[in-house]
XYZ file of C-alpha atoms in Angstrom:
689
model
C 63.236 -10.685 -34.307
C 61.816 -7.184 -34.673
C 64.269 -4.417 -33.817
C 63.110 -0.926 -32.869
C 64.804 1.019 -35.647
C 62.218 2.828 -37.831
C 62.132 5.961 -35.664
C 65.588 7.371 -36.445
C 66.551 7.397 -32.777
C 65.156 6.742 -29.335
C 61.355 6.679 -29.242
C 60.004 9.562 -27.159
C 56.352 10.307 -26.558
C 53.179 9.650 -24.627
C 49.586 8.470 -24.586
C 47.658 11.130 -26.482
C 43.917 11.538 -25.866
C 42.740 14.332 -28.189
C 39.098 13.291 -27.768
C 39.285 14.802 -24.264
C 40.140 18.233 -25.694
C 38.598 20.758 -28.128
C 39.906 20.806 -31.688
C 41.662 24.154 -31.256
C 44.007 22.437 -28.753
C 45.186 19.786 -31.216
C 47.425 21.992 -33.361
C 49.004 23.478 -30.231
C 49.639 19.945 -29.030
C 51.448 19.072 -32.245
C 53.602 22.210 -31.977
C 54.532 21.440 -28.371
C 55.305 17.831 -29.268
C 57.818 19.083 -31.806
C 59.309 21.379 -29.179
C 59.681 18.495 -26.713
C 61.205 16.127 -29.285
C 58.229 13.752 -29.307
C 58.334 11.314 -32.240
C 55.651 8.755 -31.297
C 52.282 8.938 -29.533
C 49.858 6.201 -28.511
C 46.458 7.072 -29.924
C 42.898 5.831 -29.434
C 43.435 3.610 -26.399
C 40.100 4.478 -24.760
C 38.182 5.639 -27.832
C 35.700 2.844 -28.530
C 32.648 4.931 -27.509
C 33.816 7.765 -29.793
C 34.618 5.527 -32.743
C 31.455 3.404 -32.467
C 28.857 5.561 -30.659
C 26.088 3.057 -31.506
C 26.325 -0.609 -32.483
C 27.650 -0.881 -36.024
C 27.828 2.907 -36.571
C 31.411 4.118 -36.914
C 32.720 7.683 -36.846
C 36.400 8.126 -37.702
C 36.232 11.802 -38.654
C 38.108 13.117 -35.632
C 40.690 10.327 -35.711
C 41.343 10.959 -39.427
C 42.029 14.598 -38.608
C 44.388 13.788 -35.720
C 46.311 11.153 -37.707
C 46.850 13.618 -40.560
C 47.840 16.429 -38.190
C 50.417 14.280 -36.433
C 51.888 13.109 -39.734
C 52.059 16.710 -40.943
C 54.251 17.488 -37.902
C 56.488 14.422 -38.312
C 55.011 12.536 -35.354
C 54.470 8.789 -35.689
C 51.543 6.861 -34.221
C 51.256 3.783 -32.041
C 47.613 3.143 -32.916
C 45.470 1.315 -30.383
C 42.687 -1.093 -31.249
C 40.479 0.851 -28.787
C 39.045 -2.276 -27.152
C 40.326 -1.640 -23.622
C 37.093 -0.053 -22.437
C 33.803 -1.154 -24.035
C 31.158 1.560 -24.482
C 28.103 1.615 -22.187
C 25.809 0.469 -25.000
C 27.607 -2.875 -25.152
C 26.967 -3.584 -21.463
C 23.339 -2.562 -21.852
C 22.845 -4.778 -24.887
C 24.733 -7.713 -23.318
C 24.427 -7.589 -19.505
C 26.211 -10.947 -19.257
C 29.320 -9.429 -20.886
C 30.164 -7.850 -17.519
C 32.652 -9.932 -15.494
C 31.787 -11.739 -12.261
C 33.924 -11.885 -9.116
C 34.706 -15.003 -7.051
C 31.896 -13.959 -4.714
C 29.355 -13.917 -7.553
C 29.123 -10.123 -7.921
C 28.679 -8.917 -11.500
C 30.650 -5.693 -11.986
C 28.885 -2.551 -13.132
C 29.307 0.136 -15.794
C 31.333 3.245 -14.968
C 34.997 2.273 -15.214
C 37.291 0.595 -17.720
C 38.105 -3.027 -18.623
C 34.482 -4.095 -18.126
C 34.317 -7.288 -20.172
C 34.214 -11.027 -19.728
C 36.983 -12.580 -21.850
C 34.750 -15.575 -22.702
C 31.791 -13.546 -23.947
C 31.412 -14.269 -27.663
C 29.313 -11.203 -28.649
C 31.902 -8.979 -26.941
C 34.628 -10.723 -28.924
C 32.625 -10.298 -32.134
C 32.102 -6.568 -31.594
C 35.767 -6.126 -30.689
C 36.852 -7.966 -33.840
C 34.621 -5.826 -36.052
C 36.024 -2.636 -34.526
C 39.621 -3.797 -34.983
C 38.897 -4.747 -38.603
C 37.501 -1.273 -39.275
C 40.533 0.419 -37.684
C 43.077 -1.827 -39.400
C 41.561 -1.438 -42.863
C 41.159 2.323 -42.529
C 44.561 3.201 -41.055
C 46.759 0.354 -42.245
C 47.942 2.430 -45.242
C 48.394 5.653 -43.231
C 52.035 6.862 -43.300
C 51.970 7.872 -39.620
C 51.232 4.317 -38.442
C 54.375 2.672 -37.051
C 53.120 0.356 -34.278
C 49.922 -1.448 -33.242
C 48.834 -1.203 -29.594
C 46.486 -4.110 -28.784
C 43.912 -3.347 -26.069
C 45.657 -1.916 -22.967
C 47.092 -3.342 -19.727
C 45.361 -6.709 -19.961
C 44.596 -8.077 -16.500
C 45.201 -4.784 -14.702
C 41.786 -4.739 -13.011
C 40.120 -7.987 -14.062
C 42.399 -10.978 -14.504
C 39.730 -13.578 -13.656
C 36.024 -13.825 -14.433
C 33.989 -16.445 -12.577
C 30.791 -16.333 -14.639
C 29.010 -19.326 -16.217
C 30.585 -18.584 -19.610
C 34.075 -18.760 -18.118
C 33.123 -21.943 -16.258
C 32.190 -23.508 -19.591
C 35.439 -22.288 -21.180
C 37.389 -23.614 -18.184
C 35.908 -27.078 -18.643
C 36.833 -27.044 -22.329
C 40.379 -25.967 -21.429
C 40.640 -28.799 -18.899
C 39.344 -31.371 -21.373
C 41.975 -30.276 -23.896
C 44.689 -30.537 -21.232
C 43.758 -33.785 -19.473
C 41.653 -35.602 -22.101
C 39.999 -37.842 -19.486
C 38.375 -37.326 -16.101
C 40.603 -40.035 -14.633
C 43.660 -37.974 -15.592
C 42.127 -34.832 -14.117
C 41.135 -36.567 -10.887
C 44.654 -37.903 -10.526
C 46.250 -34.503 -11.204
C 43.891 -32.690 -8.851
C 44.171 -35.263 -6.053
C 40.400 -35.459 -5.771
C 40.556 -38.461 -3.450
C 41.017 -35.810 -0.758
C 37.760 -34.451 0.743
C 35.556 -36.570 -1.557
C 36.084 -34.317 -4.551
C 36.204 -36.949 -7.275
C 34.460 -35.814 -10.490
C 32.294 -38.179 -12.514
C 31.215 -35.711 -15.211
C 32.904 -32.678 -16.761
C 29.775 -30.632 -16.010
C 30.452 -31.002 -12.281
C 33.622 -28.923 -12.486
C 33.335 -25.243 -11.605
C 35.765 -22.341 -11.200
C 37.227 -21.995 -7.691
C 34.525 -19.598 -6.548
C 34.151 -18.706 -2.878
C 33.910 -22.010 -0.982
C 33.352 -23.038 2.675
C 37.114 -23.408 3.181
C 40.253 -24.020 1.111
C 39.465 -24.858 -2.497
C 41.356 -27.670 -4.223
C 44.954 -26.380 -4.692
C 45.443 -27.849 -8.176
C 42.037 -26.561 -9.255
C 43.153 -23.075 -8.159
C 46.459 -23.432 -10.010
C 44.831 -24.648 -13.229
C 42.268 -21.863 -12.958
C 45.101 -19.323 -12.914
C 46.660 -20.953 -15.966
C 43.327 -20.977 -17.764
C 42.566 -17.346 -16.896
C 45.892 -16.177 -18.342
C 45.324 -18.262 -21.478
C 41.723 -17.101 -21.814
C 42.709 -13.432 -21.887
C 45.594 -14.281 -24.209
C 42.995 -15.548 -26.697
C 41.579 -12.019 -26.867
C 45.003 -10.612 -27.653
C 45.651 -13.254 -30.304
C 42.324 -12.487 -31.965
C 43.047 -8.758 -32.277
C 46.698 -9.244 -33.208
C 45.650 -11.676 -35.921
C 43.339 -9.070 -37.459
C 45.944 -6.294 -37.686
C 48.700 -8.662 -38.845
C 46.514 -9.894 -41.682
C 46.045 -6.311 -42.915
C 49.505 -4.892 -42.092
C 52.059 -7.706 -41.727
C 54.867 -5.128 -41.888
C 53.679 -3.161 -38.829
C 54.927 -4.546 -35.473
C 52.474 -5.412 -32.710
C 52.664 -4.889 -28.952
C 50.490 -4.768 -25.865
C 51.684 -3.003 -22.747
C 52.737 -5.210 -19.845
C 52.685 -4.294 -16.147
C 55.946 -5.741 -14.869
C 55.276 -8.356 -12.215
C 51.502 -8.482 -12.493
C 50.208 -11.659 -10.831
C 47.512 -12.669 -13.323
C 49.318 -13.141 -16.651
C 52.208 -15.429 -17.551
C 54.353 -12.919 -19.422
C 56.904 -15.538 -20.489
C 54.105 -17.074 -22.554
C 52.525 -13.775 -23.606
C 55.759 -12.192 -24.830
C 56.163 -14.818 -27.530
C 53.010 -13.405 -29.155
C 54.412 -9.851 -29.429
C 56.828 -8.341 -31.930
C 58.253 -6.068 -29.247
C 57.692 -5.988 -25.490
C 56.379 -2.797 -23.910
C 56.039 -1.904 -20.240
C 54.084 0.442 -18.003
C 56.252 1.246 -14.958
C 55.190 3.349 -11.988
C 57.762 3.051 -9.182
C 56.808 4.967 -6.045
C 58.899 8.163 -5.802
C 58.360 8.067 -2.036
C 59.685 4.514 -1.776
C 63.164 3.795 -0.401
C 64.650 2.844 -3.780
C 62.358 3.555 -6.758
C 65.201 2.758 -9.172
C 65.399 -0.821 -7.850
C 61.634 -1.214 -8.086
C 61.729 0.012 -11.682
C 64.936 -1.783 -12.622
C 63.558 -5.207 -11.779
C 60.649 -4.699 -14.187
C 62.994 -3.260 -16.834
C 65.181 -6.365 -16.651
C 62.208 -8.712 -16.840
C 60.985 -6.975 -20.014
C 64.385 -7.319 -21.669
C 64.566 -10.977 -20.660
C 61.139 -11.998 -21.971
C 62.300 -12.000 -25.593
C 65.907 -13.055 -25.208
C 67.553 -9.657 -24.728
C 65.557 -7.764 -27.363
C 65.301 -4.048 -26.667
C 61.893 -2.897 -25.481
C 59.663 0.160 -25.065
C 58.806 1.922 -21.809
C 55.241 2.618 -22.918
C 53.952 4.369 -19.802
C 55.481 6.153 -16.828
C 54.484 9.203 -14.812
C 56.168 12.516 -15.603
C 55.754 13.297 -11.892
C 52.961 12.141 -9.525
C 50.308 9.475 -10.077
C 46.773 9.614 -8.681
C 46.001 6.141 -7.366
C 48.170 5.640 -4.256
C 47.002 6.733 -0.794
C 49.806 9.327 -0.921
C 51.023 10.456 -4.347
C 54.479 11.971 -4.122
C 55.882 13.898 -7.083
C 59.113 12.904 -8.758
C 61.680 15.287 -7.343
C 63.684 17.324 -9.856
C 66.087 14.993 -11.644
C 64.428 11.694 -10.705
C 62.430 11.422 -13.939
C 65.578 11.886 -16.031
C 67.547 9.393 -13.944
C 64.868 6.696 -14.216
C 64.743 7.142 -17.989
C 68.515 6.814 -18.215
C 68.160 3.668 -16.151
C 65.588 2.305 -18.614
C 68.019 2.925 -21.482
C 70.797 1.199 -19.531
C 68.511 -1.813 -19.008
C 67.666 -2.133 -22.690
C 64.849 0.300 -23.533
C 64.774 1.959 -26.938
C 61.566 3.870 -26.253
C 60.604 6.245 -23.444
C 56.949 7.222 -23.261
C 54.625 8.681 -20.645
C 51.058 8.576 -19.456
C 50.017 10.998 -20.604
C 50.678 13.898 -22.969
C 48.279 16.426 -21.466
C 46.997 16.065 -17.889
C 43.225 15.504 -17.972
C 40.677 18.042 -16.748
C 38.057 15.433 -15.820
C 37.777 11.772 -15.002
C 39.377 9.380 -12.550
C 42.940 10.286 -13.575
C 42.697 14.072 -13.593
C 45.304 14.328 -10.817
C 47.758 12.115 -12.705
C 50.650 14.203 -14.034
C 51.148 14.792 -17.746
C 53.977 15.978 -19.934
C 51.859 19.119 -20.260
C 50.650 19.928 -16.753
C 47.502 21.818 -15.765
C 49.553 24.999 -15.251
C 50.711 24.930 -18.884
C 54.258 24.628 -20.262
C 55.468 28.160 -19.525
C 55.236 27.775 -15.739
C 55.918 24.051 -15.377
C 59.058 22.510 -13.882
C 57.922 19.159 -15.285
C 57.742 20.578 -18.818
C 61.276 21.946 -18.593
C 62.571 18.510 -17.580
C 60.524 16.820 -20.314
C 61.843 19.158 -22.996
C 65.443 18.897 -21.769
C 65.298 15.101 -21.801
C 63.932 15.140 -25.355
C 66.921 17.207 -26.461
C 69.388 15.004 -24.576
C 68.055 11.813 -26.175
C 69.313 12.991 -29.570
C 72.880 12.474 -28.283
C 72.136 8.908 -27.131
C 70.833 7.348 -30.364
C 73.672 4.802 -30.505
C 72.241 3.078 -27.438
C 69.380 1.682 -29.543
C 71.920 -0.738 -31.024
C 73.389 -1.831 -27.696
C 73.028 -5.168 -25.960
C 72.785 -5.628 -22.187
C 74.800 -8.767 -21.414
C 74.179 -10.494 -18.086
C 76.273 -13.211 -16.489
C 73.792 -13.604 -13.622
C 70.110 -14.506 -13.827
C 67.169 -14.849 -11.453
C 64.841 -17.784 -12.029
C 61.178 -16.764 -12.101
C 58.004 -18.592 -13.081
C 54.406 -17.391 -12.940
C 53.213 -20.978 -12.400
C 55.314 -21.245 -9.257
C 54.104 -17.816 -8.090
C 50.477 -18.908 -8.562
C 51.098 -22.149 -6.692
C 52.860 -20.356 -3.839
C 49.862 -18.024 -3.482
C 47.397 -20.898 -3.140
C 46.189 -20.995 0.468
C 47.001 -23.599 3.146
C 50.798 -23.287 3.311
C 53.208 -23.461 6.279
C 53.192 -19.644 6.213
C 52.231 -16.761 3.983
C 55.311 -16.158 1.824
C 54.959 -13.124 -0.461
C 57.242 -13.814 -3.411
C 57.974 -10.358 -4.821
C 59.618 -8.851 -1.707
C 61.952 -11.845 -1.620
C 62.792 -11.569 -5.312
C 63.351 -7.825 -4.907
C 65.825 -8.467 -2.094
C 67.786 -11.055 -4.078
C 67.733 -8.727 -7.083
C 69.022 -5.800 -4.999
C 71.831 -7.969 -3.633
C 73.000 -8.842 -7.153
C 72.728 -5.222 -8.292
C 74.777 -4.102 -5.269
C 77.628 -6.147 -6.739
C 77.462 -4.275 -10.053
C 75.731 -7.078 -11.964
C 73.455 -6.832 -14.974
C 70.616 -9.240 -14.197
C 68.407 -11.289 -16.497
C 65.259 -13.178 -15.531
C 64.983 -16.719 -16.820
C 62.224 -19.326 -16.901
C 63.003 -22.703 -15.282
C 62.813 -24.298 -18.731
C 64.832 -21.511 -20.372
C 68.366 -21.642 -21.733
C 70.714 -21.377 -18.735
C 73.965 -22.090 -20.523
C 74.891 -18.458 -21.179
C 75.026 -17.623 -17.453
C 77.745 -18.084 -14.858
C 75.337 -17.724 -11.949
C 71.631 -18.580 -11.653
C 69.787 -17.789 -8.423
C 66.383 -19.157 -7.344
C 64.971 -17.035 -4.502
C 61.987 -19.359 -4.217
C 61.059 -21.952 -6.818
C 58.252 -23.591 -4.863
C 56.890 -25.443 -7.920
C 59.501 -27.386 -9.846
C 58.658 -29.825 -12.621
C 60.857 -32.783 -13.521
C 62.031 -31.209 -16.774
C 62.902 -27.947 -15.063
C 64.921 -29.762 -12.408
C 66.835 -31.596 -15.118
C 67.549 -28.287 -16.845
C 69.001 -26.926 -13.597
C 70.980 -30.124 -13.000
C 72.568 -29.912 -16.450
C 73.471 -26.262 -15.858
C 75.379 -27.026 -12.651
C 76.892 -30.244 -13.994
C 78.245 -28.279 -16.959
C 80.059 -25.775 -14.760
C 77.390 -23.283 -13.732
C 76.879 -21.915 -10.241
C 73.451 -22.154 -8.590
C 72.127 -20.432 -5.456
C 68.819 -21.907 -4.278
C 66.583 -20.271 -1.713
C 64.389 -21.821 0.948
C 61.071 -23.608 0.310
C 62.097 -24.488 -3.246
C 61.370 -27.669 -5.183
C 58.491 -28.592 -2.893
C 55.750 -29.524 -5.385
C 55.458 -30.685 -8.980
C 53.453 -29.039 -11.762
C 50.218 -30.446 -10.263
C 50.930 -28.952 -6.807
C 51.709 -32.413 -5.413
C 54.477 -32.794 -2.819
C 57.752 -34.236 -4.102
C 58.499 -36.964 -1.531
C 61.774 -38.079 0.017
C 63.187 -34.888 1.573
C 63.003 -31.384 0.172
C 63.820 -30.354 -2.520
C 63.472 -33.915 -3.732
C 64.474 -33.334 -7.361
C 67.634 -31.382 -6.464
C 68.968 -33.074 -3.311
C 71.846 -34.606 -5.281
C 72.782 -31.249 -6.805
C 72.633 -29.452 -3.445
C 74.169 -32.289 -1.409
C 71.515 -32.064 1.310
C 67.926 -32.680 2.234
C 65.522 -30.581 4.284
C 63.494 -32.309 6.974
C 61.099 -29.572 8.096
C 60.543 -25.830 8.286
C 60.827 -23.530 11.279
C 58.306 -20.771 10.655
C 59.109 -17.541 12.517
C 55.952 -15.554 13.347
C 56.050 -11.739 13.471
C 58.232 -10.561 16.343
C 60.392 -13.697 16.350
C 63.746 -14.200 14.666
C 66.766 -16.455 14.500
C 70.341 -15.562 13.660
C 72.731 -16.891 11.041
C 76.500 -16.779 11.571
C 79.127 -17.238 8.857
C 82.026 -19.183 10.407
C 82.795 -19.624 14.100
C 83.733 -15.960 14.585
C 82.030 -14.568 11.503
C 79.397 -11.894 11.146
C 75.919 -12.708 12.412
C 72.667 -11.664 10.716
C 69.089 -11.672 11.942
C 66.784 -14.035 10.068
C 63.054 -13.357 9.921
C 60.034 -15.346 8.699
C 61.674 -18.680 7.899
C 64.378 -21.183 8.853
C 64.886 -24.858 8.023
C 66.177 -28.129 9.427
C 68.895 -29.057 6.920
C 70.760 -32.368 6.723
C 73.959 -32.168 4.615
C 74.881 -35.169 2.504
C 78.127 -33.967 0.997
C 77.433 -30.241 1.257
C 79.828 -27.982 3.159
C 78.351 -25.711 5.831
C 79.148 -22.016 5.337
C 76.813 -20.576 7.976
C 74.827 -21.935 10.898
C 71.751 -20.929 12.842
C 72.462 -19.479 16.289
C 69.214 -20.032 18.162
C 66.408 -22.422 19.050
C 66.615 -26.181 18.551
C 68.427 -25.660 15.239
C 71.338 -23.786 16.880
C 74.585 -24.936 15.312
C 72.824 -26.575 12.377
C 73.435 -25.547 8.735
C 71.828 -22.395 7.381
C 73.896 -21.829 4.214
C 75.712 -24.601 2.371
C 77.943 -25.143 -0.672
C 78.295 -28.308 -2.725
C 80.302 -29.312 -5.762
C 78.279 -31.086 -8.427
C 79.863 -32.118 -11.701
C 81.919 -29.170 -12.935
C 79.797 -26.635 -11.036
C 78.721 -25.492 -7.594
C 75.384 -25.280 -5.809
C 74.653 -23.130 -2.760
C 71.597 -23.459 -0.536
C 70.170 -20.639 1.585
C 67.924 -22.153 4.251
C 66.450 -18.954 5.705
C 65.210 -15.513 4.796
C 68.598 -13.768 4.964
C 68.975 -9.993 4.915
C 70.336 -8.390 1.764
C 73.859 -7.933 3.155
C 74.180 -11.640 3.900
C 72.840 -12.569 0.477
C 75.375 -10.252 -1.143
C 78.108 -12.060 0.786
C 76.969 -15.407 -0.621
C 76.559 -14.031 -4.152
C 79.953 -12.347 -4.070
C 81.690 -15.617 -3.247
C 79.714 -17.447 -5.930
C 80.469 -14.819 -8.590
C 84.154 -14.607 -7.681
C 84.520 -18.380 -7.902
C 82.816 -18.231 -11.319
C 85.305 -15.585 -12.494
C 82.780 -12.753 -12.687
C 84.130 -9.287 -11.673
C 82.171 -7.514 -8.946
C 82.170 -4.195 -7.144
C 80.558 -3.322 -3.815
C 78.017 -0.510 -4.079
C 75.239 0.896 -1.884
C 71.609 0.674 -2.979
C 71.712 4.373 -3.905
C 74.006 3.614 -6.844
C 72.909 1.952 -10.074
C 75.582 0.472 -12.324
C 74.907 -1.211 -15.667
C 77.056 -2.174 -18.625
C 75.933 -2.118 -22.282
C 77.794 -3.604 -25.233
C 78.188 -1.834 -28.573
C 80.109 -4.174 -30.805
C 83.592 -4.430 -29.323
C 83.031 -1.539 -26.935
C 81.349 -1.255 -23.545
C 79.318 1.546 -21.987
C 79.306 2.005 -18.213
C 76.039 3.590 -17.039
C 76.636 5.130 -13.615
C 73.646 6.649 -11.785
C 73.417 8.295 -8.373
C 69.948 7.448 -7.078
C 70.350 9.394 -3.837
C 67.943 12.364 -3.690
C 70.174 14.719 -1.674
C 73.720 13.376 -1.518
C 76.560 13.657 -4.018
C 78.733 10.562 -4.466
C 82.385 10.322 -5.529
C 83.853 7.429 -7.538
C 87.156 6.131 -8.830
C 86.604 4.978 -12.418
C 88.240 2.171 -14.377
C 91.070 3.424 -16.559
C 90.782 4.120 -20.283
C 87.237 5.470 -20.491
C 85.838 8.290 -22.616
C 82.567 10.186 -22.251
C 79.880 8.535 -24.350
C 78.351 11.731 -25.744
C 81.480 13.431 -27.107
C 84.458 11.097 -26.715
C 86.338 13.280 -24.196
C 88.768 11.266 -22.027
C 87.254 10.506 -18.637
C 89.100 11.657 -15.530
C 90.137 8.931 -13.059
C 87.679 10.258 -10.470
C 84.126 11.502 -10.743
C 81.557 13.148 -8.482
C 77.901 12.629 -9.296
C 75.362 15.099 -7.940
C 72.033 13.811 -6.555
C 70.176 11.963 -9.329
C 73.250 12.487 -11.482
C 74.015 10.327 -14.513
C 77.165 9.657 -16.506
C 77.964 7.280 -19.387
C 81.592 6.238 -19.876
C 82.650 4.218 -22.932
C 85.500 1.710 -22.989
C 87.307 -0.312 -25.615
C 86.573 -3.977 -24.861
C 85.350 -5.041 -21.406
C 84.896 -2.718 -18.434
C 87.168 -3.528 -15.493
C 84.216 -3.473 -13.118
C 86.347 -4.449 -10.127
C 88.231 -1.136 -10.534
C 85.062 0.901 -9.935
C 84.964 2.158 -6.359
C 82.788 4.481 -4.330
C 85.411 6.632 -2.628
C 83.347 9.018 -0.566
C 79.896 10.377 0.061
C 80.221 14.149 0.638
C 77.900 16.105 2.877
C 74.257 16.126 1.875
C 73.329 18.503 -0.898
C 69.880 19.926 -1.448
C 68.415 19.776 -4.921
C 67.432 23.149 -6.313
C 64.526 23.734 -8.680
């Protein structure tokens, strides 16, 4: 497994677009990069039209000059294959290379990512360009990383043209072999959809009403695989020329179109573009969930934060800046969650184009008068004291089960209710984090044996093999918490009969008869124990029949009043909990805390404005403590025996963190997490410039 070590420390840098600027700016850029501590830049991401201004005519003069200049100043290069945005001449020469929407609209020239993934001439031109770049710059001493394309699936994750229809049919033939097998898997006896010839099958374009659910699910699988073929083609070219140079493509966290569990196996190192909303209630939780997914995709390998905004972005309806201190705190959080590289979009804020109002490390006002620049430069200096973190692991005893196939199936229309998955996952994630837990994400077929607790917020699609994997985990002593509307369909989107969730009723000790959908404005209540705390439940409740499970909480209202809402069941050497409604975060934390305590996992109770993570460095532990509150200082009692990570000074037993404050405390052996306490929240403080 590739480890991010050839940079002599933490990677620090940005997307660099020198083609947008006159040559006399380039040397000043290199000088400022040295001043900021930049050691890696991403180069050439959107340069195809500059590198190949006409078909087959290549001009690398400017890129040669920039590569040499960067190397002269000790700055390494993450060189892009430049295929993310085809030049206008390609669309003119091949009009059918432009992608088509589900409504039959062919997209037009004037933006980026304008290509059909099935178009063979596009693929041929892309391959030729990548070959030219790889052969020319493979020997260059500045080259340290290959950046394939850019943000696959960001704008176009499906193309519905005739070429993709043909590729879809070929994909289906390879998967099912026979039309009888396909008809059975797709349930085509419904609505007279039976296919008698492969040529009859089309993508799920706009139809009179609901398209076949399994057709929609397979289309999503195909579309992810089809784009993955493009990546594999380019990665194969650069690996053939430079097998010693690692390869990445930048992911987008929880993007709906691409199965990152599958994609990540094709990379040497995972990289992420993360843009949490600074105006959101908890941007650190929004970012942290993506950080943890990236670390989990390749079994705990450290990763690169390839893009983030130094301050404001340009594409939301309202683009708030990152208040002073927030950028630094989020980067510390990335390090705590396993990053070894911190990079930005972009180096110099653009003067023209669609992203000219997107912040840069060098803002429009210039470095001398920029608050952002001062924070950027200070962080670059601070990172030199944190180099040891690049060798740290981020151990997690709790994991969230997540599967793109299940997400796709859940999003297929014609369900009991619209159930957005990500808000639910975010709530379950926040509940685990509020108990001081490092959190991994795990595929249903992944290795569960290293975890004490696995939670499934919603695993709507559950295959037989995945259910057996979960069963073995609990039987062997693991603890499972399953959320509502889980285990409903198999891998073909067919209902699992016999009471939900049919493949796990023995593990959970119950079966679900039906669902009680709660429209907007309606709610139920869940009460833990006869005199216990009650919580409002929105969106969803269920009719649960225990068969061996113990009832921990009941519904308070409607015809299900007094019936089980949360249950616990012993199975083999382990335990399985079931949550039969959309509980608020506080109630989830109550369930998780009991489950973790029973599993012997230390916890601490923390508000959402605190981020706690633990890294492991050999036999030592590092406690990363972050105050994510924008205006309020927070006071803590620390576990005994700690020293400050940067200089080894003994840590005092109590600590006050200012707004967006960060501290790293190192311990011999394990951290006594249950000794960490929030003792007080002093009066609100106002951040100064």
